[in-house]
Short mmCIF file of C-alpha atoms in Angstrom, two decimals:
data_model
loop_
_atom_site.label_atom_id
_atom_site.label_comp_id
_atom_site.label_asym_id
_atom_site.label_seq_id
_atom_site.Cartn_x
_atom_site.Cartn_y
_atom_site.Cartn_z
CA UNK A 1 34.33 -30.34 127.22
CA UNK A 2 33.08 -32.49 130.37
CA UNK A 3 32.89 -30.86 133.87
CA UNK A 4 35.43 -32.78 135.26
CA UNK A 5 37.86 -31.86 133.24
CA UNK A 6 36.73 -28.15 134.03
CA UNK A 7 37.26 -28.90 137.45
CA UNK A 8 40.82 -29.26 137.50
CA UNK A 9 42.83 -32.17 139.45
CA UNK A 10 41.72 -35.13 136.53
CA UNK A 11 45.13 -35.27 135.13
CA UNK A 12 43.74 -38.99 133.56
CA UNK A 13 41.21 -37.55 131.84
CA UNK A 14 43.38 -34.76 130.60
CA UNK A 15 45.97 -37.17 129.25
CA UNK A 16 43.53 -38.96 127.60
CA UNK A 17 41.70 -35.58 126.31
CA UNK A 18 45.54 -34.31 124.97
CA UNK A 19 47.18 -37.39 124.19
CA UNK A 20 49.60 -35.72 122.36
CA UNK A 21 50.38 -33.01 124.63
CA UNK A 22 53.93 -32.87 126.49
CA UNK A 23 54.89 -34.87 129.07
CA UNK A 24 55.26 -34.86 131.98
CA UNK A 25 52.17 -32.74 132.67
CA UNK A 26 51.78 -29.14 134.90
CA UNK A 27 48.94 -29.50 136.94
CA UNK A 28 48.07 -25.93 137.86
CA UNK A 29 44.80 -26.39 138.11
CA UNK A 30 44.20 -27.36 141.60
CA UNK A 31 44.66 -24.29 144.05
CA UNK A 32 47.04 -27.06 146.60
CA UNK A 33 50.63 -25.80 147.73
CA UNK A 34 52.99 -27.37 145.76
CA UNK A 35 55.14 -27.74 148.66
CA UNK A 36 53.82 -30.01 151.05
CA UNK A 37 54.47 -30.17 154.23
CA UNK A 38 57.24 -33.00 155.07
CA UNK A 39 55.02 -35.97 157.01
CA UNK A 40 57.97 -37.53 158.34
CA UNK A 41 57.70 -41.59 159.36
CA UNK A 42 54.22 -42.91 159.79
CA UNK A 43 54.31 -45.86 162.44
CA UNK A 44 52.97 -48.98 161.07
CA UNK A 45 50.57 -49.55 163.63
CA UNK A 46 48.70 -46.15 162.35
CA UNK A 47 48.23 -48.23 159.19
CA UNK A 48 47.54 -52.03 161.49
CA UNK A 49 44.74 -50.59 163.97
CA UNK A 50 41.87 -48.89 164.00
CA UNK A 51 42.46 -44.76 164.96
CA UNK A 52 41.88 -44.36 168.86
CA UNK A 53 40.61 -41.91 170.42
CA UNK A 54 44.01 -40.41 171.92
CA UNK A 55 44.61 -39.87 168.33
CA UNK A 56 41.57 -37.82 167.95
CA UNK A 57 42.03 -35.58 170.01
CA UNK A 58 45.49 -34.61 169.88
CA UNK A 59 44.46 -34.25 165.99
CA UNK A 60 41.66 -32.04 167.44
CA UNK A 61 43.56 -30.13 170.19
CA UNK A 62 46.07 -29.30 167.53
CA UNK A 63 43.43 -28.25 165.20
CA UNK A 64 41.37 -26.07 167.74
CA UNK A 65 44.62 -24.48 169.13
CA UNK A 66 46.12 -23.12 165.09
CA UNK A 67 42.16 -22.01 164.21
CA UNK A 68 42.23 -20.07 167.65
CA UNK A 69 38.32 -22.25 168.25
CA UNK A 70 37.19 -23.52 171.12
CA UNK A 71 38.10 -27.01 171.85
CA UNK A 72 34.01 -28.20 172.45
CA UNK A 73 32.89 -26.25 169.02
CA UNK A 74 35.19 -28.70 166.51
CA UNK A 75 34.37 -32.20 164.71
CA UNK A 76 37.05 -33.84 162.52
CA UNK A 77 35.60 -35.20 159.33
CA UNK A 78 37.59 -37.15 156.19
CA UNK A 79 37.97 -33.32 154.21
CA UNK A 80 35.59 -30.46 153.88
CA UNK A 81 33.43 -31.87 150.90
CA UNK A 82 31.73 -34.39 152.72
CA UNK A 83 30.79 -31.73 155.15
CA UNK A 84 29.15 -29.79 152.50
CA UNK A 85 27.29 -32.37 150.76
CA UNK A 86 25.95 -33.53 154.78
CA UNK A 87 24.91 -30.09 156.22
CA UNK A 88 21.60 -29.88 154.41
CA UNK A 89 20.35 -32.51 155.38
CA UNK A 90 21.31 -31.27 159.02
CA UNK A 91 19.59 -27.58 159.00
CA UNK A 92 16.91 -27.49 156.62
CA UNK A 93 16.82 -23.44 155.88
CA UNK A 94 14.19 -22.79 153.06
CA UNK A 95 15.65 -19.69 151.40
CA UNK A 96 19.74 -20.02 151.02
CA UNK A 97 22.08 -17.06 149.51
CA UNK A 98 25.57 -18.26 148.21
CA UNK A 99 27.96 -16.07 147.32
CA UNK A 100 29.01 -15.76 143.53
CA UNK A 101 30.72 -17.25 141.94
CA UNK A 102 32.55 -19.28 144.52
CA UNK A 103 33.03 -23.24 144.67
CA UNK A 104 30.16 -24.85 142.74
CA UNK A 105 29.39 -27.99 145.49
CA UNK A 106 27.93 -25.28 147.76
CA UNK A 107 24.85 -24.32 145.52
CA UNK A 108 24.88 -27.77 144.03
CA UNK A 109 24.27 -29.40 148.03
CA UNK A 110 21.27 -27.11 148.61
CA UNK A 111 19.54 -27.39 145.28
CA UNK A 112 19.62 -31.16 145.34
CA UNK A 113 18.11 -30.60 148.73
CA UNK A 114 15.07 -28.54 147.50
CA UNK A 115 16.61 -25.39 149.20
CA UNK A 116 15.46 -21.91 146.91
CA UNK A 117 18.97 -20.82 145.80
CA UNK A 118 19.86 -17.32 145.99
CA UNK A 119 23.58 -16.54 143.89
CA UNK A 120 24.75 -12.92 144.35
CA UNK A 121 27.90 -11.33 145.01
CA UNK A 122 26.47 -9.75 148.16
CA UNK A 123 25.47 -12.37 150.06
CA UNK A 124 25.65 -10.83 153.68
CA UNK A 125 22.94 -8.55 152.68
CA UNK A 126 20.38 -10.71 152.63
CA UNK A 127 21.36 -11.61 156.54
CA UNK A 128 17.58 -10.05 157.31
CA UNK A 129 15.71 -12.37 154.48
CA UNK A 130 17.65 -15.57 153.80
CA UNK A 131 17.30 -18.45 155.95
CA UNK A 132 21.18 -19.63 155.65
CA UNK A 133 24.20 -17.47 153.96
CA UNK A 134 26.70 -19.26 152.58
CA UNK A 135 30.19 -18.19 151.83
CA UNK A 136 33.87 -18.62 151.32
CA UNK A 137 36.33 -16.60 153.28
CA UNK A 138 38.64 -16.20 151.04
CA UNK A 139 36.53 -16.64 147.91
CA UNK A 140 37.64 -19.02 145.40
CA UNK A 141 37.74 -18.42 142.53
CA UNK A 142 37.99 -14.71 143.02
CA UNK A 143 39.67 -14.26 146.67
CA UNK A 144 37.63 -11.62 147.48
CA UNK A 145 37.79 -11.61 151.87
CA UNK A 146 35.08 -10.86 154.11
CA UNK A 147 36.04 -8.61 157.05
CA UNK A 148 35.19 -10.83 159.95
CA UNK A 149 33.54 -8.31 162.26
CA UNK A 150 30.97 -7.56 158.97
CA UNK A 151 30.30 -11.50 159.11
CA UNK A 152 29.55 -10.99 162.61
CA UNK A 153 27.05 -8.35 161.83
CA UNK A 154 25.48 -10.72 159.77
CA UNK A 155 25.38 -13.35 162.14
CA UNK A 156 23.52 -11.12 164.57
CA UNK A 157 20.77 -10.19 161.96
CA UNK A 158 20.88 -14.07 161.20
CA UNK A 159 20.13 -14.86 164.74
CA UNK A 160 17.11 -12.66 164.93
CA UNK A 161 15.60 -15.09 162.51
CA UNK A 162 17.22 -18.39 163.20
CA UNK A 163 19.13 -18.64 160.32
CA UNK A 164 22.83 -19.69 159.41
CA UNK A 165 25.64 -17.96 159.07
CA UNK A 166 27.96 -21.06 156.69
CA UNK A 167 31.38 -19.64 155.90
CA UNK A 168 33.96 -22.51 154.72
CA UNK A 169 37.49 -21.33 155.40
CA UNK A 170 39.35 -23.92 152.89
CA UNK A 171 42.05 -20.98 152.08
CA UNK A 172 42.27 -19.12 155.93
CA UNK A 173 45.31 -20.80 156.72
CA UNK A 174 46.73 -18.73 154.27
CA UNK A 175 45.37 -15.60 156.23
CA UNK A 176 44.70 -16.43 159.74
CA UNK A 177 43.23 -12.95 160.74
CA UNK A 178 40.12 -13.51 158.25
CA UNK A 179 38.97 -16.03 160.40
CA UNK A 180 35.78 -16.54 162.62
CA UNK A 181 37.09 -19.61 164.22
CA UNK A 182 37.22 -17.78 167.85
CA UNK A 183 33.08 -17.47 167.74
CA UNK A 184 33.10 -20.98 167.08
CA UNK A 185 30.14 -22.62 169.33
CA UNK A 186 27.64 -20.14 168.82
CA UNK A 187 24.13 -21.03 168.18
CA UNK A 188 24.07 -20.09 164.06
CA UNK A 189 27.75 -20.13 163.03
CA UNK A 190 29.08 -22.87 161.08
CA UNK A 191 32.40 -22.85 159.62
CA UNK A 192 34.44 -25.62 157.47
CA UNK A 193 38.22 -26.03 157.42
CA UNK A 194 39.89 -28.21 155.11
CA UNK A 195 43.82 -29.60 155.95
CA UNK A 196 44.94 -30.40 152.24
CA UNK A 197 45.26 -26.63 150.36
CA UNK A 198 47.61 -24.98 152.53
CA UNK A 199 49.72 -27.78 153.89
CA UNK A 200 49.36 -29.42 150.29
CA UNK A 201 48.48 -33.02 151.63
CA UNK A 202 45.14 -33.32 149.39
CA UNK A 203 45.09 -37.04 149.63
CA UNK A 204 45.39 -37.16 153.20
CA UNK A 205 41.62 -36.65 153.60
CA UNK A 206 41.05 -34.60 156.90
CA UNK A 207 38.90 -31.56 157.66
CA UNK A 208 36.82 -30.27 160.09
CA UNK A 209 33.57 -29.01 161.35
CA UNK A 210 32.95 -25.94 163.65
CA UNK A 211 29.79 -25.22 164.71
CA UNK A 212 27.69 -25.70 168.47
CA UNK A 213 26.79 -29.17 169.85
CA UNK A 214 23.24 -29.66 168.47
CA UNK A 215 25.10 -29.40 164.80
CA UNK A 216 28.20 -31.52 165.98
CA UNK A 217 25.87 -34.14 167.69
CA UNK A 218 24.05 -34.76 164.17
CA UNK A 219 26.90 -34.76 162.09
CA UNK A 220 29.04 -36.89 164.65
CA UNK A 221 26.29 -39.88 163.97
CA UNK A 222 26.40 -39.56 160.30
CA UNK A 223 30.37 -39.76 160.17
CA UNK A 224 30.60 -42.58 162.24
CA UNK A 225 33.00 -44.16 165.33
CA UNK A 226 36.06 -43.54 162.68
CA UNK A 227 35.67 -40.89 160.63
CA UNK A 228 39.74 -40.21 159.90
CA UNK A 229 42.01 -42.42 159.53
CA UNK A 230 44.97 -43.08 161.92
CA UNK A 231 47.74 -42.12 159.39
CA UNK A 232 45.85 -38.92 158.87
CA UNK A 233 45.18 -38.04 162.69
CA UNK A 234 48.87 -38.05 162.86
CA UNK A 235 49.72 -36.04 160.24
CA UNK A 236 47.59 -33.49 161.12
CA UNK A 237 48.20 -33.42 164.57
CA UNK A 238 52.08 -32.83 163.14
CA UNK A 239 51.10 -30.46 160.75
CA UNK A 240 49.01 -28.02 162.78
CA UNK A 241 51.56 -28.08 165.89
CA UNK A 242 54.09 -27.15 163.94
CA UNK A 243 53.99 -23.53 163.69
CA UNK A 244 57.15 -22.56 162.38
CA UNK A 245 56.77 -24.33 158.84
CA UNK A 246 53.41 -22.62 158.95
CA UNK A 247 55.00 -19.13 158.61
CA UNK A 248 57.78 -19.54 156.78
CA UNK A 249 54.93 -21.21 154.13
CA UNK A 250 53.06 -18.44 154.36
CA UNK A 251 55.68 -16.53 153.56
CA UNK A 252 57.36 -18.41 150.97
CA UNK A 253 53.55 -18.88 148.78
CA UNK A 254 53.41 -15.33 149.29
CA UNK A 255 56.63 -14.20 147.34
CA UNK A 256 55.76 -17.04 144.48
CA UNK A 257 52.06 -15.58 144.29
CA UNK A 258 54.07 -12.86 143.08
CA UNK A 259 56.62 -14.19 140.98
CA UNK A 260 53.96 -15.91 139.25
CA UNK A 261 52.15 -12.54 138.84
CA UNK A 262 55.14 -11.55 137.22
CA UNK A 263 54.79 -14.39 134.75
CA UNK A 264 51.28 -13.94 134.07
CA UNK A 265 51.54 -10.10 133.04
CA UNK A 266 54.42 -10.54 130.72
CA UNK A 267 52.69 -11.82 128.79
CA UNK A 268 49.43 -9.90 128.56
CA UNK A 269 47.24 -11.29 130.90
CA UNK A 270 45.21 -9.53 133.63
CA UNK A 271 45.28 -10.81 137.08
CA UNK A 272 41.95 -9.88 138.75
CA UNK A 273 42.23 -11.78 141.60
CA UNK A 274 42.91 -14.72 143.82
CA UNK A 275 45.24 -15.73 146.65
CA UNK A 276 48.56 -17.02 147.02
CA UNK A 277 47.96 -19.99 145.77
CA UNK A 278 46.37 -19.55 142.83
CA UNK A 279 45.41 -16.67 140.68
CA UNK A 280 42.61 -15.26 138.14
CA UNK A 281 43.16 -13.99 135.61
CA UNK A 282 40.89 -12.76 132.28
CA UNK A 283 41.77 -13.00 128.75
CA UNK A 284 39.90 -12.58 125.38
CA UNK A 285 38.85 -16.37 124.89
CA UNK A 286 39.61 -18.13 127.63
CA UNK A 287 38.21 -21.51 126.17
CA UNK A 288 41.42 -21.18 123.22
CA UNK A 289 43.83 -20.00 125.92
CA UNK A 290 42.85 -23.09 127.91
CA UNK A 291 42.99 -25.67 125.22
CA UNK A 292 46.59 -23.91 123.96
CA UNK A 293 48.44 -24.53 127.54
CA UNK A 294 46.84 -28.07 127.73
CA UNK A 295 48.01 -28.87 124.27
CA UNK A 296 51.45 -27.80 125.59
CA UNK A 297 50.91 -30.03 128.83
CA UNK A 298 49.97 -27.29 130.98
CA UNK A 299 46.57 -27.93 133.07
CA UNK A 300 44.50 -24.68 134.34
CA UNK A 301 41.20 -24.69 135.63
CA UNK A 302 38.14 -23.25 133.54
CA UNK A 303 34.70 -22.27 134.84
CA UNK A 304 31.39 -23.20 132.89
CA UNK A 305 30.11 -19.61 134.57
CA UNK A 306 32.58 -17.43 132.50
CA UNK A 307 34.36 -17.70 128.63
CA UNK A 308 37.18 -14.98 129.91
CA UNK A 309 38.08 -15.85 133.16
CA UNK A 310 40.88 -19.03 133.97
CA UNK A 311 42.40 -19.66 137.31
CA UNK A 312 46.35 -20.60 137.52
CA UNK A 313 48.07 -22.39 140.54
CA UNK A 314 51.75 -22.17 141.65
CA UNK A 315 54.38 -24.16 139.57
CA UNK A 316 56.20 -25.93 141.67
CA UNK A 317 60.11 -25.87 140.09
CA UNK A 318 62.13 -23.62 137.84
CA UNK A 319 61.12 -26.20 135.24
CA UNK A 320 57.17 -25.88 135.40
CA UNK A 321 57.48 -21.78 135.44
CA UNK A 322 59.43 -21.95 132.26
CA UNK A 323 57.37 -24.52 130.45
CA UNK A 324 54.53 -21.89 131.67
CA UNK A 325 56.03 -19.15 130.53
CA UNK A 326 56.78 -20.81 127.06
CA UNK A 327 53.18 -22.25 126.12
CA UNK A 328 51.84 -18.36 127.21
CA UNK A 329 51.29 -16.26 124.35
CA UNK A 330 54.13 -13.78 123.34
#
């Protein structure tokens, strides 16, 4: 089995893998809403011209103003990943502790950087002898959530040593009050947001960066003059203003989470965790489980760090929670 098709998202490769398998496929393997947010008309000139700065920044404004950050503290970026793979080469902390298990490109970014890698599942204790924590607030895989005043504690001991508090919120928009956004600017805080989970626009690209200037001003010259497109820039300028469809998501992924739940333990299956989006759950043989939905057309994600555990996003139509509920075991 290759890692990519671990991953999740490489519907290609699973079509190719299960040629046989039902079709249309169910991608559940992703963690991204299912119902996107409704982009609207995208002028052609967005699409004609280079992005200009106007566009920036009422991207940015909107941005700063949903996180609750401070305006100066935020960099927009084409997604989150990028940002990961750039920040080691921007801080160069010698000892790093990463929470796990948690989303692999973290520890894979600092060991190709020649950091010492620390995985443990209690990362914010070793505030007083790591050089860098790194976390995810929600976790994913697991969605376990970090109280924000205990990351703040953290940060404090951090400081002391002048070392880095990194906490990528990819999932807060799902739970705005586990954010650290507000302390954005500070001298050791660094915090990643990514646009395509919540509002389930993926492909649109768009991210962001919140951390103080020194951190901004190094990672502003490695993204370049245009680091988002203009079509983007509008969309998320759209997206983040619009508060309403915000809640009423939240809301709505909320009540699925636990129809889905419902789904999952009817037929044996033991959700352990996740958030509404997605959710963990264990089983005997996870590796037969998996290759029995994807022979059926369904697509879940595996992990190479565990032969029980599969995580399973939200179907998207009556039709994709039956055909989930069918290739399930009775």
């Amino acid at each position: 089995m290759t890692l990519n098709l671990l991953h999740g998202g490489a519907r290609d490769r699973m079509r190719e893998a299960f040629p046989d398998a039902l079709a249309p496929w169910v991608d559940l393997s992703t963690g991204i809403n299912p119902w996107p947010y409704p982009v609207g008309g995208i002028p052609e000139a967005a699409y004609h011209h280079l992005p200009t700065q106007a566009a920036y920044e009422r991207c940015r404004t909107a941005m700063s103003q949903a996180f609750g950050a401070p305006l100066e503290s935020l960099l927009l970026s084409p997604g989150s990943e990028l940002l990961i793979r750039l920040l080691p080469g921007v801080i160069s902390p010698e000892r790093v502790a990463i929470l796990s298990p948690t989303y692999g490109d973290h520890a894979r970014a600092w060991k190709s950087a020649g950091c010492e890698i620390v995985e443990t599942d209690a990362p914010l204790d070793m505030a007083s002898t790591a050089d860098a924590v790194v976390l995810c607030n929600p976790n994913n895989p697991d969605g376990r959530r970090f109280d924000p005043d205990r990351l703040m504690t953290a940060a404090e001991k951090l400081t002391t040593r002048g070392g880095w508090l990194i906490v990528d919120e990819a999932y807060t928009d799902l739970y705005p009050e586990l954010s650290v956004a507000a302390h954005g600017g500070r001298n050791n805080l660094i915090i990643l947001r990514s646009f395509g989970k919540f509002f389930g626009l993926a492909g649109v690209r768009l991210g962001a960066l919140i951390a103080p200037p020194s951190i901004l001003t190094a990672l502003s010259e490695q993204l370049g003059v245009w680091p988002v497109s203009g079509p983007a820039l509008m969309i998320g300028a759209r997206a983040y203003h619009d508060r309403s469809w915000q809640e009423k998501t939240r809301v709505r992924l909320k009540e699925a989470r636990a129809h889905l739940d419902d789904t999952l333990r009817a037929a044996g299956l033991r959700v352990v965790g996740g958030c509404d989006l997605f959710r963990v759950v264990r089983t005997q043989d996870a590796a037969s489980l998996w290759r029995r939905l994807a022979q059926k057309g369904i697509y879940v994600r595996r992990f190479d760090w565990s032969d029980h555990m599969l995580r399973i996003g939200l179907p998207a139509d009556p039709e994709s929670e039956q055909r989930l509920a069918g290739a399930l075991p009775p």
